[in-house]
Short mmCIF file of C-alpha atoms in Angstrom, two decimals:
data_model
loop_
_atom_site.label_atom_id
_atom_site.label_comp_id
_atom_site.label_asym_id
_atom_site.label_seq_id
_atom_site.Cartn_x
_atom_site.Cartn_y
_atom_site.Cartn_z
CA MET A 1 12.64 70.04 -88.53
CA ILE A 2 16.25 70.37 -87.43
CA ARG A 3 18.64 70.53 -90.34
CA GLU A 4 22.09 69.03 -90.21
CA THR A 5 25.02 71.55 -90.20
CA VAL A 6 28.32 71.37 -92.09
CA ALA A 7 31.31 73.61 -92.31
CA VAL A 8 33.17 73.27 -95.61
CA VAL A 9 36.81 74.24 -94.92
CA GLY A 10 38.43 75.21 -98.22
CA ALA A 11 35.15 76.37 -99.76
CA SER A 12 35.91 77.99 -103.07
CA THR A 13 34.37 80.66 -105.32
CA ASN A 14 35.57 78.63 -108.34
CA ARG A 15 32.64 76.40 -109.39
CA SER A 16 34.92 73.78 -110.84
CA LYS A 17 36.73 73.15 -107.52
CA TYR A 18 35.64 70.49 -105.06
CA GLY A 19 35.37 73.10 -102.30
CA ASN A 20 32.64 74.79 -104.28
CA ILE A 21 30.97 71.62 -105.51
CA ALA A 22 30.71 70.46 -101.86
CA VAL A 23 29.03 73.77 -100.81
CA ARG A 24 26.41 73.28 -103.48
CA ALA A 25 25.98 69.56 -102.80
CA TYR A 26 25.45 70.03 -99.08
CA ARG A 27 23.15 72.96 -99.63
CA ASP A 28 21.08 71.01 -102.16
CA ALA A 29 20.93 68.05 -99.74
CA GLY A 30 19.29 70.33 -97.11
CA PHE A 31 22.28 71.01 -94.85
CA VAL A 32 22.81 74.37 -93.21
CA VAL A 33 26.25 75.17 -94.79
CA TYR A 34 29.01 77.35 -93.38
CA PRO A 35 31.60 77.96 -96.11
CA VAL A 36 35.04 78.66 -94.64
CA ASN A 37 37.53 80.68 -96.76
CA PRO A 38 39.55 83.58 -95.40
CA ARG A 39 39.55 85.39 -98.74
CA ALA A 40 35.83 85.29 -99.76
CA HIS A 41 32.82 87.15 -98.45
CA THR A 42 30.18 84.92 -100.00
CA ILE A 43 30.20 81.64 -101.85
CA GLU A 44 27.12 80.47 -103.80
CA GLY A 45 25.15 83.19 -102.08
CA LEU A 46 26.10 82.02 -98.57
CA LYS A 47 27.94 84.16 -96.02
CA THR A 48 31.48 82.94 -95.83
CA TYR A 49 33.62 82.79 -92.64
CA PRO A 50 37.34 83.34 -92.38
CA SER A 51 37.88 80.49 -89.97
CA LEU A 52 36.00 77.88 -87.88
CA ASP A 53 36.54 80.12 -84.86
CA ALA A 54 34.37 82.79 -86.60
CA LEU A 55 31.29 80.54 -87.07
CA PRO A 56 28.10 81.61 -85.29
CA VAL A 57 27.54 78.11 -83.87
CA ASP A 58 29.33 75.93 -81.30
CA ARG A 59 28.19 72.62 -82.55
CA LEU A 60 28.35 71.05 -85.99
CA ASP A 61 27.21 67.74 -87.38
CA ARG A 62 30.05 67.68 -89.91
CA VAL A 63 33.23 69.46 -90.91
CA SER A 64 34.40 68.59 -94.43
CA LEU A 65 37.97 69.53 -95.28
CA TYR A 66 39.13 70.51 -98.80
CA VAL A 67 42.60 71.84 -97.96
CA PRO A 68 46.16 70.57 -98.10
CA PRO A 69 47.43 68.60 -95.13
CA ALA A 70 49.50 71.52 -93.78
CA ILE A 71 46.32 73.64 -93.50
CA ALA A 72 44.32 70.70 -92.22
CA LEU A 73 46.77 70.37 -89.33
CA GLN A 74 46.19 74.01 -88.34
CA VAL A 75 42.40 73.59 -88.54
CA LEU A 76 42.20 70.51 -86.33
CA ASP A 77 42.61 72.47 -83.13
CA GLN A 78 39.76 74.75 -84.15
CA ILE A 79 37.63 71.71 -84.79
CA ALA A 80 38.52 70.25 -81.38
CA LYS A 81 37.18 73.39 -79.65
CA ARG A 82 33.69 72.72 -81.01
CA LEU A 83 31.25 69.87 -80.69
CA VAL A 84 31.68 68.18 -84.05
CA ARG A 85 30.14 64.75 -84.76
CA GLU A 86 32.16 63.91 -87.88
CA VAL A 87 35.39 65.29 -89.50
CA TRP A 88 35.61 64.34 -93.15
CA LEU A 89 39.16 64.20 -94.64
CA ASN A 90 38.57 64.29 -98.40
CA PRO A 91 41.14 62.90 -100.78
CA GLY A 92 44.36 64.98 -100.63
CA THR A 93 43.63 66.34 -97.17
CA ASP A 94 45.03 63.62 -94.92
CA SER A 95 48.56 62.69 -94.08
CA PRO A 96 50.09 60.61 -91.26
CA GLU A 97 50.58 63.84 -89.27
CA VAL A 98 46.94 64.94 -89.75
CA LEU A 99 45.67 61.51 -88.77
CA SER A 100 47.88 61.35 -85.74
CA ARG A 101 46.86 64.79 -84.53
CA ALA A 102 43.17 64.11 -85.15
CA GLU A 103 43.46 60.91 -83.05
CA GLU A 104 45.27 62.78 -80.27
CA LEU A 105 42.32 65.26 -80.25
CA GLY A 106 39.79 62.47 -80.13
CA LEU A 107 38.06 63.53 -83.38
CA ASN A 108 35.67 61.25 -85.19
CA VAL A 109 37.55 61.12 -88.56
CA ILE A 110 36.11 59.72 -91.77
CA ARG A 111 38.66 59.32 -94.57
CA ALA A 112 36.49 59.40 -97.67
CA CYS A 113 35.06 61.72 -100.26
CA SER A 114 32.09 63.44 -98.78
CA LEU A 115 30.68 64.10 -102.19
CA VAL A 116 30.68 60.41 -103.14
CA ALA A 117 29.13 59.57 -99.72
CA MET A 118 26.29 61.96 -100.38
CA GLY A 119 25.74 60.60 -103.91
CA ALA A 120 26.70 63.87 -105.60
CA ARG A 121 28.12 63.95 -109.04
#
């Protein structure tokens, strides 16, 4: 069985933050989860990566962003270097600039809460 993959950009060690809740929700849903946070070594027992460029895979089913728009803009170019099926811009992540740049890069953007879409509470 091939499991879907997701990188959670803005993954957090703080269990009350959405970036941590997303890591747990994706893991519990059976995804292979790659938490991305430049200041953490592990999150919820998973090895954490400082950037998307540091991930050990070239292809991802999903990248879910939990970062402010200024950081999202910086990450879009890293996303475009990989084969990514969906880029989820969670509430608070998108801006006109982020959306414009994502369109320029040809990314398949979904503007919605990935937690709600997965049925997580």
